[in-house]
Amino acid sequence: MADCKEVNGFSGKRHHSVTEEPVTSILKSNEVFYDPENPDRVWDRDEEVLAALGYRPEFKREFGFFTSFSVSFAVLGLLPSFATTLYYGMGYAGTAGMTWGWLVAMIGIQSVALGMAEICSAMPTSGGLYYASAVLAPPGWGPLASWITGWSNWMGQITGAPSVNYGTASMMLAAASISNPDFVPSNYQVFLVATLLMIVHGFISSMPTSWVARFNATGSTFNMLALIVVIIIIPSTVKTTPKFSKSSDVWGTIYQGTAWPNGIAIIMSWVANIWTLSGYDAPFHLSEECSNANIASPRAIVMTSSVGGSFGWFLSLVVAYTVRDIEAVIGSDLGQPFAAYCIQVLPQKVALAVLSMTIIAGFSMGQGCMVAASRVTFAYGRDGVFPFSKVWAKVCARFHGERAVPDREQVNNKTQTPVNAVIGNCVAGILMLLLIFGGPLAIGALFSIGAIAQYTAFTIPIFIRIFLVGNRFRPGPWNLGRLSLPIGCIACAFVVLMLPVLCFPSVTGSDLNAQGMNWTCVVYGGPMFLAMVWWYLDARKWFKGPKVNLEHVMPGRGEQYGEIQAKELDGDSSSSTGSREKLP
């Protein structure tokens, strides 16, 4: 910050306008942002970008490119995700869906990730997709677009930790059952183990940001190493003869795991790919805690999806070439297909070692899910989306320059993390785990939400960006250039194809009953329907989209545009060339 200049009567270090930042903001392009608590404050580069989006810094920026990738890769949890969703990936279409089917699905998934990364570079906020939908939507539609995106994304986020911990608990008890065949896990044991994991993850996610970053970096490193070890150890120690199936059988045989035609069955098996590769949005939600966020965060998104997709395919190939009896794997009494697969093809000690690595990786994944979900809850609470939003938006200290300043609510100023949001998500997750007592189909609905809710939220801002925005989008420093339009079209087409397919049951006609029903349309559609009813009856009267919490002024004029915690998006969003009406 070089020279001082005077803006509306206050002097100090140079104050940037929105036009000077590479962002698409809800603020007017030539407005100058400043902190009324410290008007002469010197902004660093990341603080300038965030302030141009309308927000005061709330977190210390102790994440970087690799640590953001680490959280994202931990949330992705490739090894435990693959293990948990093997029932769908293998059980619906067999090895064909796991080989060339995976590659086809990756085209759509990678397109969604690239589109999201471009938006993240232009709007690096914790609100992420929700903020983007509000800013990019046509005039008058911003609040509704952000409402739908926010609730869909939040539903996917809060189901992440409980679904992962359910899978991890099931694998732990399956390993115990392998070691002691007389032990048969019961539902209450799975529930207790999963609940314990939720509580531990809640404690870890409430620690100081630097501790959380180090923990996730360690977990991500272990995830990657465990994945590589498993990819090597399985083909090296296969006990069956011959060790590998013929390529013609692996690539050409479609297992009849559903009542649908083969082509539909292949697409249905992509629920495993989508759920496995649905955590790459974490760097978006952590961008307010990341240095050089408008470059590092989108890079972390793309790296997570590309590395995850590649290594996931390698693991899928290994399993596809070594599995012998798909029917036995899917219908095993162990209740966990990956554990059944390991016992089928590996010596017992090696199988237990593989399961142990998968369990540890699953623990790291669950913790990453808890961190990401808490940041989303904080961001939405900051904008008044939830009942008691002020509670969920509390942060354990605001960081201003070199000192920690307690929040207005006088919360603890030690950890600088959204502890209340962590606690709320932890309690909600434990309540969701009660679905365990409803049987496998009931608890399986959590996985369905993870696929359909997340990709709905991922694609809404991409769709708006491609088809409705025009010149109101100002790309950030990381962008797709001329490839933005075709990649965005592929992403939207992929998700439009997948949304109805994700709701298909595996059986049809007279064979379809309550036990075989796919409850995704109810578990996801029900809450979203209630959210829309709430919108039309009440929320549309007061919810106006993201609220900024910085004051901002027009140079040379004595008019303020908004007060702290008061300015709201009315749907007439702007970028470097847009305009906004003055608020009182």
Coordinates of C-alpha atoms in Angstrom, one line a residue:
M1 CA 0.0 0.0 0.0
A2 CA 1.9 3.0 -1.2
D3 CA 0.4 6.5 -0.9
C4 CA -2.2 7.8 1.5
K5 CA -5.4 9.3 0.1
E6 CA -8.5 10.8 1.5
V7 CA -11.9 9.1 1.1
N8 CA -15.0 10.8 2.4
G9 CA -13.1 12.6 5.1
F10 CA -11.1 9.8 6.5
S11 CA -7.4 9.5 5.8
G12 CA -4.7 6.8 6.1
K13 CA -3.3 4.2 4.0
R14 CA -4.5 3.7 0.4
H15 CA -8.0 2.2 0.3
H16 CA -8.8 0.1 -2.8
S17 CA -12.0 0.1 -4.7
V18 CA -13.8 -3.0 -5.9
T19 CA -12.8 -2.3 -9.5
E20 CA -9.1 -2.8 -8.6
E21 CA -9.7 -6.4 -7.3
P22 CA -10.1 -9.4 -9.6
V23 CA -13.5 -10.4 -8.2
T24 CA -17.2 -10.6 -9.1
S25 CA -18.8 -8.8 -6.1
I26 CA -22.1 -7.8 -4.8
L27 CA -20.7 -4.3 -4.2
K28 CA -20.7 -1.5 -6.7
S29 CA -17.6 -1.4 -8.9
N30 CA -16.1 1.9 -7.8
E31 CA -17.0 1.6 -4.1
V32 CA -14.1 1.8 -1.6
F33 CA -14.2 -0.7 1.3
Y34 CA -12.8 0.0 4.7
D35 CA -13.0 -1.2 8.3
P36 CA -14.8 1.3 10.5
E37 CA -13.2 -0.1 13.6
N38 CA -9.8 0.7 12.1
P39 CA -10.1 3.0 9.0
D40 CA -6.4 3.3 8.6
R41 CA -5.8 -0.4 8.6
V42 CA -3.3 -1.8 6.1
W43 CA -4.9 -4.6 4.1
D44 CA -2.8 -7.5 2.9
R45 CA -3.5 -9.0 -0.5
D46 CA -6.0 -11.6 0.6
E47 CA -7.8 -9.2 2.9
E48 CA -8.3 -6.8 0.0
V49 CA -9.9 -9.5 -2.1
L50 CA -12.2 -10.6 0.7
A51 CA -13.1 -7.0 1.5
A52 CA -14.0 -6.4 -2.1
L53 CA -16.5 -9.2 -1.8
G54 CA -18.0 -7.4 1.2
Y55 CA -16.5 -9.3 4.2
R56 CA -14.2 -8.5 7.1
P57 CA -11.6 -11.1 7.7
E58 CA -12.8 -13.6 10.4
F59 CA -10.1 -16.2 10.4
K60 CA -6.3 -16.3 10.5
R61 CA -5.0 -17.4 7.1
E62 CA -2.9 -20.5 8.0
F63 CA -3.9 -22.7 5.1
G64 CA -2.0 -22.7 1.9
F65 CA -2.3 -24.6 -1.4
F66 CA -1.1 -27.9 0.0
T67 CA -3.0 -27.7 3.3
S68 CA -6.2 -26.7 1.4
F69 CA -5.6 -29.7 -0.9
S70 CA -5.0 -31.8 2.2
V71 CA -8.3 -31.0 3.8
S72 CA -10.0 -31.5 0.4
F73 CA -8.3 -34.8 -0.2
A74 CA -9.1 -35.9 3.3
V75 CA -12.8 -35.0 2.7
L76 CA -12.6 -36.9 -0.6
G77 CA -11.1 -39.9 1.4
L78 CA -10.6 -41.9 -1.8
L79 CA -9.8 -45.2 -0.1
P80 CA -12.6 -45.2 2.5
S81 CA -15.0 -43.6 0.0
F82 CA -14.3 -46.3 -2.6
A83 CA -14.6 -49.0 0.1
T84 CA -17.9 -47.6 1.4
T85 CA -19.6 -47.3 -2.0
L86 CA -18.3 -50.5 -3.5
Y87 CA -21.9 -51.9 -3.2
Y88 CA -23.0 -49.5 -5.9
G89 CA -19.8 -49.3 -8.0
M90 CA -19.5 -53.1 -8.3
G91 CA -23.0 -54.2 -7.4
Y92 CA -24.9 -52.3 -10.1
A93 CA -22.8 -53.0 -13.3
G94 CA -19.9 -55.1 -12.2
T95 CA -16.3 -54.6 -13.5
A96 CA -17.4 -52.8 -16.7
G97 CA -18.7 -49.9 -14.6
M98 CA -15.5 -49.9 -12.6
T99 CA -13.2 -49.6 -15.7
W100 CA -14.5 -47.8 -18.7
G101 CA -17.5 -46.6 -16.8
W102 CA -15.3 -44.7 -14.4
L103 CA -13.5 -43.0 -17.2
V104 CA -16.7 -41.7 -18.8
A105 CA -18.0 -40.5 -15.5
M106 CA -14.8 -38.6 -14.9
I107 CA -15.3 -36.4 -17.9
G108 CA -18.5 -35.0 -16.3
I109 CA -17.1 -34.9 -12.8
Q110 CA -13.9 -33.1 -13.9
S111 CA -15.9 -30.5 -15.9
V112 CA -17.9 -29.7 -12.8
A113 CA -14.7 -29.3 -10.7
L114 CA -13.2 -27.0 -13.3
G115 CA -16.3 -24.8 -13.5
M116 CA -16.4 -24.5 -9.7
A117 CA -12.7 -23.6 -9.6
E118 CA -13.2 -20.7 -12.0
I119 CA -16.0 -19.3 -9.9
C120 CA -13.9 -19.8 -6.7
S121 CA -11.1 -17.7 -8.1
A122 CA -13.5 -14.9 -8.7
M123 CA -15.3 -15.2 -5.3
P124 CA -13.1 -16.8 -2.7
T125 CA -15.4 -16.8 0.3
S126 CA -16.6 -19.4 2.9
G127 CA -20.1 -19.0 1.5
G128 CA -18.7 -20.4 -1.8
L129 CA -21.4 -21.7 -4.1
Y130 CA -24.2 -20.0 -2.2
Y131 CA -22.5 -16.6 -2.5
A132 CA -21.8 -17.2 -6.2
S133 CA -25.4 -18.2 -7.0
A134 CA -26.7 -15.0 -5.4
V135 CA -24.2 -12.7 -7.2
L136 CA -24.6 -14.3 -10.6
A137 CA -28.3 -14.7 -10.7
P138 CA -30.5 -12.4 -12.9
P139 CA -31.8 -9.3 -11.2
G140 CA -34.5 -10.2 -8.6
W141 CA -33.6 -13.9 -8.5
G142 CA -30.4 -13.7 -6.4
P143 CA -32.0 -14.5 -3.0
L144 CA -34.0 -17.5 -4.3
A145 CA -30.9 -18.9 -6.2
S146 CA -28.7 -18.6 -3.1
W147 CA -31.5 -20.1 -0.9
I148 CA -31.8 -23.2 -3.0
T149 CA -28.0 -23.6 -3.5
G150 CA -27.3 -22.9 0.2
W151 CA -29.8 -25.4 1.6
S152 CA -28.8 -28.1 -0.9
N153 CA -25.1 -27.6 -0.2
W154 CA -25.6 -27.5 3.5
M155 CA -27.6 -30.8 3.4
G156 CA -24.8 -32.5 1.6
Q157 CA -22.2 -31.1 3.9
I158 CA -23.8 -32.0 7.2
T159 CA -24.5 -35.6 6.0
G160 CA -20.8 -36.1 5.1
A161 CA -19.3 -36.8 8.6
P162 CA -22.1 -39.1 9.8
S163 CA -22.1 -41.1 6.6
V164 CA -18.4 -41.5 6.6
N165 CA -18.3 -42.4 10.3
Y166 CA -21.0 -44.9 9.7
G167 CA -18.9 -46.6 7.0
T168 CA -15.8 -46.4 9.2
A169 CA -17.6 -47.9 12.2
S170 CA -19.0 -50.7 10.0
M171 CA -15.5 -51.5 8.7
M172 CA -14.1 -51.5 12.3
L173 CA -16.7 -54.0 13.4
A174 CA -16.3 -56.1 10.2
A175 CA -12.6 -56.4 11.0
A176 CA -13.4 -57.5 14.5
S177 CA -15.8 -60.1 13.0
I178 CA -13.1 -61.4 10.7
S179 CA -10.7 -61.8 13.6
N180 CA -13.5 -63.4 15.8
P181 CA -16.1 -65.2 13.6
D182 CA -18.3 -65.6 16.7
F183 CA -18.7 -61.9 17.0
V184 CA -21.7 -60.5 15.1
P185 CA -22.0 -56.7 15.2
S186 CA -25.4 -55.2 16.2
N187 CA -26.9 -51.9 15.2
Y188 CA -26.4 -50.3 18.6
Q189 CA -22.7 -51.1 18.5
V190 CA -22.3 -49.5 15.1
F191 CA -24.2 -46.5 16.4
L192 CA -22.0 -46.1 19.5
V193 CA -18.8 -46.4 17.5
A194 CA -20.0 -43.9 14.9
T195 CA -21.1 -41.5 17.6
L196 CA -17.7 -41.7 19.3
L197 CA -16.1 -40.8 16.1
M198 CA -18.4 -37.9 15.6
I199 CA -17.5 -36.5 19.1
V200 CA -13.7 -36.9 18.5
H201 CA -14.0 -35.1 15.2
G202 CA -15.9 -32.3 16.8
F203 CA -13.1 -31.8 19.3
I204 CA -10.4 -31.8 16.6
S205 CA -12.4 -29.4 14.4
S206 CA -12.7 -26.9 17.3
M207 CA -9.0 -26.6 17.8
P208 CA -7.0 -23.6 16.5
T209 CA -6.8 -23.3 12.8
S210 CA -3.1 -24.1 12.6
W211 CA -3.7 -27.3 14.5
V212 CA -6.5 -28.3 12.2
A213 CA -4.4 -27.5 9.2
R214 CA -1.5 -29.7 10.5
F215 CA -3.9 -32.5 11.4
N216 CA -5.4 -32.5 8.0
A217 CA -2.1 -32.3 6.2
T218 CA -1.0 -35.4 8.2
G219 CA -4.3 -37.2 7.4
S220 CA -4.1 -36.4 3.7
T221 CA -0.5 -37.6 3.5
F222 CA -1.6 -40.9 5.2
N223 CA -4.6 -41.1 2.8
M224 CA -2.3 -40.9 -0.2
L225 CA 0.3 -43.3 1.1
A226 CA -2.3 -45.8 2.2
L227 CA -4.0 -45.6 -1.2
I228 CA -0.7 -46.3 -3.0
V229 CA 0.2 -49.1 -0.6
V230 CA -3.2 -50.7 -1.1
I231 CA -3.0 -50.4 -4.9
I232 CA 0.4 -52.2 -4.7
I233 CA -0.3 -54.7 -2.0
I234 CA -3.6 -56.2 -3.4
P235 CA -2.2 -57.5 -6.7
S236 CA 1.1 -58.5 -5.0
T237 CA -0.6 -60.8 -2.4
V238 CA -3.7 -62.1 -4.2
K239 CA -4.3 -65.7 -3.1
T240 CA -6.5 -66.8 -5.9
T241 CA -5.4 -68.6 -9.1
P242 CA -5.2 -67.1 -11.6
K243 CA -4.4 -63.9 -9.9
F244 CA -6.1 -61.7 -12.5
S245 CA -9.1 -62.0 -14.7
K246 CA -8.9 -61.6 -18.5
S247 CA -9.2 -58.0 -19.8
S248 CA -12.0 -59.0 -22.2
D249 CA -14.0 -60.2 -19.2
V250 CA -13.2 -57.2 -17.0
W251 CA -13.9 -54.6 -19.5
G252 CA -16.7 -56.4 -21.4
T253 CA -18.8 -58.0 -18.8
I254 CA -21.7 -56.0 -17.3
Y255 CA -23.0 -57.6 -14.1
Q256 CA -26.7 -57.8 -13.9
G257 CA -27.2 -56.1 -10.6
T258 CA -30.3 -54.1 -11.5
A259 CA -33.5 -54.7 -13.4
W260 CA -32.5 -51.9 -15.8
P261 CA -30.9 -52.2 -19.3
N262 CA -27.1 -52.3 -19.2
G263 CA -26.6 -48.7 -20.3
I264 CA -28.8 -47.4 -17.5
A265 CA -27.1 -49.8 -15.0
I266 CA -23.7 -48.3 -15.9
I267 CA -24.9 -44.8 -15.3
M268 CA -26.5 -45.9 -12.0
S269 CA -23.1 -47.3 -10.9
W270 CA -21.8 -43.7 -11.2
V271 CA -23.4 -42.9 -7.8
A272 CA -20.2 -44.5 -6.4
N273 CA -18.0 -42.2 -8.5
I274 CA -20.0 -39.1 -7.7
W275 CA -20.1 -39.7 -3.9
T276 CA -16.4 -40.7 -3.9
L277 CA -15.5 -37.5 -5.8
S278 CA -17.8 -35.0 -4.0
G279 CA -15.4 -33.4 -1.5
Y280 CA -13.3 -31.3 -3.8
D281 CA -15.4 -28.2 -2.9
A282 CA -13.7 -28.0 0.5
P283 CA -11.0 -25.4 -0.6
F284 CA -13.8 -23.1 -1.7
H285 CA -15.3 -23.1 1.8
L286 CA -11.8 -22.8 3.4
S287 CA -10.8 -19.9 1.1
E288 CA -11.1 -17.3 3.9
E289 CA -8.5 -19.2 5.8
C290 CA -6.1 -19.7 2.9
S291 CA -3.3 -17.5 1.7
N292 CA -3.3 -16.4 -1.9
A293 CA -6.8 -17.8 -1.9
N294 CA -8.0 -16.7 -5.4
I295 CA -5.2 -18.8 -6.9
A296 CA -4.4 -21.5 -4.3
S297 CA -8.0 -22.5 -3.6
P298 CA -9.1 -23.2 -7.3
R299 CA -5.8 -25.0 -7.8
A300 CA -6.6 -27.2 -4.8
I301 CA -10.1 -27.9 -6.2
V302 CA -8.7 -29.1 -9.5
M303 CA -5.8 -31.0 -8.0
T304 CA -8.2 -32.9 -5.7
S305 CA -10.6 -33.9 -8.5
S306 CA -7.9 -34.9 -10.9
V307 CA -5.7 -36.7 -8.4
G308 CA -8.7 -38.3 -6.8
G309 CA -10.2 -39.4 -10.1
S310 CA -6.9 -40.9 -11.4
F311 CA -6.0 -42.8 -8.3
G312 CA -9.6 -43.9 -7.8
W313 CA -9.5 -45.4 -11.3
F314 CA -6.3 -47.2 -10.5
L315 CA -7.8 -48.7 -7.4
S316 CA -11.0 -49.6 -9.3
L317 CA -8.9 -51.4 -11.9
V318 CA -7.1 -53.4 -9.2
V319 CA -10.3 -54.5 -7.6
A320 CA -12.0 -55.2 -11.0
Y321 CA -9.1 -57.5 -12.2
T322 CA -8.9 -59.4 -8.9
V323 CA -12.5 -60.0 -7.7
R324 CA -13.7 -63.5 -8.3
D325 CA -17.3 -63.7 -7.1
I326 CA -19.2 -60.4 -7.2
E327 CA -22.4 -62.0 -5.9
A328 CA -20.6 -63.3 -2.8
V329 CA -19.0 -59.9 -2.2
I330 CA -22.3 -58.0 -2.4
G331 CA -24.3 -60.5 -0.3
S332 CA -21.7 -61.3 2.4
D333 CA -22.8 -61.7 6.0
L334 CA -20.1 -59.2 7.0
G335 CA -22.4 -56.5 5.8
Q336 CA -19.5 -54.6 4.3
P337 CA -18.6 -55.4 0.6
F338 CA -15.0 -54.1 0.7
A339 CA -14.3 -56.3 3.8
A340 CA -15.9 -59.3 2.0
Y341 CA -13.8 -58.6 -1.1
C342 CA -10.5 -58.4 0.9
I343 CA -11.3 -61.8 2.6
Q344 CA -12.2 -63.3 -0.8
V345 CA -8.9 -62.4 -2.5
L346 CA -6.3 -61.8 0.2
P347 CA -4.8 -63.8 3.1
Q348 CA -6.5 -62.9 6.3
K349 CA -3.6 -61.0 7.8
V350 CA -3.2 -58.9 4.7
A351 CA -6.9 -58.3 4.5
L352 CA -6.9 -57.0 8.0
A353 CA -3.9 -54.8 7.3
V354 CA -5.7 -53.3 4.2
L355 CA -8.9 -52.8 6.3
S356 CA -6.9 -51.1 9.1
M357 CA -5.4 -48.6 6.7
T358 CA -8.8 -48.0 5.2
I359 CA -10.2 -47.3 8.7
I360 CA -7.5 -44.8 9.6
A361 CA -8.0 -43.1 6.3
G362 CA -11.8 -43.1 7.0
F363 CA -11.1 -41.4 10.4
S364 CA -9.2 -38.6 8.6
M365 CA -11.9 -38.3 6.0
G366 CA -14.6 -37.9 8.6
Q367 CA -12.6 -35.2 10.3
G368 CA -12.2 -33.3 7.1
C369 CA -15.9 -33.5 6.4
M370 CA -16.6 -32.0 9.9
V371 CA -14.2 -29.1 9.2
A372 CA -15.7 -28.3 5.8
A373 CA -19.3 -28.5 7.1
S374 CA -18.6 -26.2 10.0
R375 CA -17.2 -23.5 7.7
V376 CA -20.3 -23.8 5.5
T377 CA -22.6 -23.5 8.6
F378 CA -20.6 -20.5 9.8
A379 CA -20.9 -18.8 6.4
Y380 CA -24.6 -19.3 6.1
G381 CA -25.2 -18.3 9.7
R382 CA -23.3 -15.1 9.1
D383 CA -25.8 -14.3 6.4
G384 CA -28.9 -15.2 8.5
V385 CA -30.0 -18.3 6.7
F386 CA -30.7 -20.4 9.8
P387 CA -32.8 -20.0 12.9
F388 CA -30.5 -18.6 15.6
S389 CA -28.0 -17.6 12.9
K390 CA -26.0 -15.4 15.3
V391 CA -25.1 -18.5 17.4
W392 CA -23.7 -20.5 14.4
A393 CA -21.8 -17.5 13.1
K394 CA -19.8 -16.9 16.2
V395 CA -16.0 -17.3 15.8
C396 CA -13.6 -17.8 18.7
A397 CA -11.9 -14.4 18.1
R398 CA -11.6 -12.1 15.1
F399 CA -8.1 -11.4 13.9
H400 CA -7.3 -7.8 13.2
G401 CA -3.7 -7.1 12.2
E402 CA -1.4 -8.4 14.9
R403 CA -4.0 -8.8 17.6
A404 CA -7.0 -11.0 18.3
V405 CA -10.1 -8.9 19.0
P406 CA -13.0 -10.7 20.8
D407 CA -16.3 -10.8 18.8
R408 CA -19.2 -8.6 19.8
E409 CA -20.8 -11.5 21.6
Q410 CA -17.7 -11.8 23.8
V411 CA -16.9 -15.4 22.8
N412 CA -13.7 -17.2 23.7
N413 CA -10.7 -15.7 21.8
K414 CA -8.3 -18.6 21.8
T415 CA -9.1 -20.9 18.9
Q416 CA -10.4 -18.5 16.2
T417 CA -12.6 -21.3 14.8
P418 CA -16.5 -21.5 14.5
V419 CA -16.9 -23.8 17.5
N420 CA -20.7 -23.3 17.8
A421 CA -21.1 -24.4 14.2
V422 CA -18.9 -27.5 14.9
I423 CA -21.1 -28.4 17.9
G424 CA -24.3 -27.9 16.0
N425 CA -23.1 -30.1 13.1
C426 CA -21.9 -32.8 15.5
V427 CA -25.2 -33.0 17.3
A428 CA -27.1 -33.0 14.0
G429 CA -24.9 -35.8 12.7
I430 CA -25.4 -38.0 15.8
L431 CA -29.2 -37.6 15.4
M432 CA -28.9 -38.7 11.7
L433 CA -27.0 -41.8 12.8
L434 CA -30.2 -42.9 14.5
L435 CA -31.2 -44.0 11.0
I436 CA -28.9 -47.0 11.6
F437 CA -31.8 -48.6 13.6
G438 CA -34.0 -48.2 10.5
G439 CA -31.9 -50.7 8.5
P440 CA -29.4 -50.4 5.7
L441 CA -31.8 -48.7 3.3
A442 CA -32.6 -45.9 5.8
I443 CA -28.9 -45.2 6.7
G444 CA -28.0 -45.6 3.0
A445 CA -30.1 -42.5 2.3
L446 CA -27.2 -40.4 3.8
F447 CA -25.0 -41.5 0.9
S448 CA -27.7 -40.6 -1.6
I449 CA -27.9 -37.1 -0.3
G450 CA -24.1 -36.8 -0.5
A451 CA -24.4 -37.4 -4.3
I452 CA -27.5 -35.6 -5.3
A453 CA -27.4 -32.6 -2.9
Q454 CA -23.8 -31.7 -3.5
Y455 CA -23.9 -31.9 -7.3
T456 CA -27.1 -29.9 -7.4
A457 CA -25.4 -27.2 -5.4
F458 CA -22.2 -27.5 -7.4
T459 CA -23.9 -27.0 -10.7
I460 CA -26.5 -24.2 -10.0
P461 CA -23.9 -21.4 -10.1
I462 CA -22.1 -23.0 -13.1
F463 CA -25.4 -23.1 -15.0
I464 CA -26.2 -19.5 -14.1
R465 CA -22.6 -18.5 -15.1
I466 CA -22.8 -20.2 -18.5
F467 CA -26.4 -19.4 -19.6
L468 CA -27.6 -16.3 -17.7
V469 CA -24.7 -14.1 -16.7
G470 CA -23.5 -12.4 -19.9
N471 CA -20.8 -9.9 -19.1
R472 CA -21.6 -9.6 -15.4
F473 CA -19.0 -12.2 -14.5
R474 CA -15.4 -11.0 -14.0
P475 CA -13.0 -13.9 -14.0
G476 CA -10.4 -14.2 -11.2
P477 CA -6.7 -14.8 -11.8
W478 CA -7.4 -18.5 -12.3
N479 CA -9.8 -19.0 -15.2
L480 CA -10.6 -21.3 -18.1
G481 CA -10.5 -18.7 -20.8
R482 CA -12.2 -19.8 -24.0
L483 CA -12.8 -23.3 -22.6
S484 CA -15.1 -21.9 -19.9
L485 CA -18.3 -22.2 -22.1
P486 CA -17.8 -25.8 -23.4
I487 CA -16.6 -27.1 -20.1
G488 CA -19.6 -25.5 -18.3
C489 CA -22.0 -27.0 -20.8
I490 CA -20.5 -30.5 -20.3
A491 CA -20.8 -30.1 -16.5
C492 CA -24.4 -29.0 -16.7
A493 CA -25.4 -31.8 -19.1
F494 CA -23.7 -34.4 -16.9
V495 CA -25.6 -33.3 -13.7
V496 CA -28.9 -33.0 -15.6
L497 CA -28.5 -36.6 -16.7
M498 CA -27.5 -37.9 -13.3
L499 CA -30.1 -36.2 -11.1
P500 CA -33.0 -38.5 -12.1
V501 CA -30.8 -41.6 -12.4
L502 CA -29.7 -41.1 -8.8
C503 CA -33.3 -41.6 -7.8
F504 CA -33.8 -44.9 -9.7
P505 CA -34.4 -48.0 -7.6
S506 CA -32.4 -51.1 -8.6
V507 CA -35.6 -53.1 -9.1
T508 CA -38.7 -52.3 -11.1
G509 CA -42.3 -53.4 -11.7
S510 CA -43.9 -55.9 -9.3
D511 CA -40.5 -56.6 -7.6
L512 CA -40.4 -53.0 -6.2
N513 CA -41.4 -52.7 -2.6
A514 CA -40.4 -50.6 0.4
Q515 CA -37.2 -52.7 1.0
G516 CA -36.0 -52.2 -2.6
M517 CA -37.1 -48.6 -2.9
N518 CA -34.5 -45.8 -3.6
W519 CA -35.4 -43.3 -0.9
T520 CA -33.2 -40.5 -2.3
C521 CA -36.2 -38.6 -3.7
V522 CA -37.8 -38.6 -0.2
V523 CA -34.7 -38.0 1.9
Y524 CA -33.4 -35.1 -0.3
G525 CA -36.7 -33.9 -1.9
G526 CA -38.6 -33.8 1.5
P527 CA -36.3 -31.3 3.3
M528 CA -35.8 -29.3 0.1
F529 CA -39.6 -29.1 -0.3
L530 CA -39.9 -27.9 3.3
A531 CA -37.2 -25.3 2.6
M532 CA -39.1 -24.0 -0.4
V533 CA -42.4 -23.9 1.6
W534 CA -40.5 -21.9 4.2
W535 CA -39.3 -19.6 1.4
Y536 CA -42.7 -18.8 0.0
L537 CA -44.5 -18.5 3.3
D538 CA -41.9 -16.4 5.2
A539 CA -38.2 -16.4 4.2
R540 CA -38.7 -14.5 1.0
K541 CA -39.9 -11.5 3.1
W542 CA -36.6 -11.2 5.0
F543 CA -33.9 -13.3 3.3
K544 CA -32.1 -11.1 0.7
G545 CA -29.0 -13.2 0.1
P546 CA -25.4 -12.8 1.4
K547 CA -24.9 -9.9 3.8
V548 CA -21.7 -7.9 3.7
N549 CA -20.1 -6.9 7.1
L550 CA -17.8 -4.1 5.9
E551 CA -18.8 -0.5 5.4
H552 CA -18.0 0.9 2.0
V553 CA -18.3 4.4 0.5
M554 CA -18.2 6.2 -2.9
P555 CA -15.1 8.3 -3.3
G556 CA -15.9 12.0 -3.4
R557 CA -19.4 11.5 -1.9
G558 CA -20.5 11.5 1.7
E559 CA -22.9 8.6 1.2
Q560 CA -22.5 5.2 2.9
Y561 CA -23.7 2.1 1.2
G562 CA -24.8 -0.2 4.0
E563 CA -24.0 -0.6 7.7
I564 CA -22.2 -3.3 9.5
Q565 CA -24.2 -6.5 9.3
A566 CA -27.0 -4.7 7.4
K567 CA -26.4 -4.7 3.7
E568 CA -28.1 -7.4 1.8
L569 CA -28.2 -8.7 -1.8
D570 CA -31.4 -7.8 -3.6
G571 CA -30.7 -9.8 -6.7
D572 CA -29.2 -6.9 -8.7
S573 CA -25.7 -8.2 -8.4
S574 CA -22.8 -6.5 -10.0
S575 CA -19.2 -7.1 -11.1
S576 CA -16.6 -4.6 -12.3
T577 CA -19.2 -3.1 -14.7
G578 CA -22.4 -3.5 -12.7
S579 CA -24.3 -1.1 -10.4
R580 CA -26.3 -1.2 -7.3
E581 CA -29.0 0.9 -5.8
K582 CA -28.1 2.9 -2.7
L583 CA -29.3 1.4 0.6
P584 CA -30.3 3.7 3.4

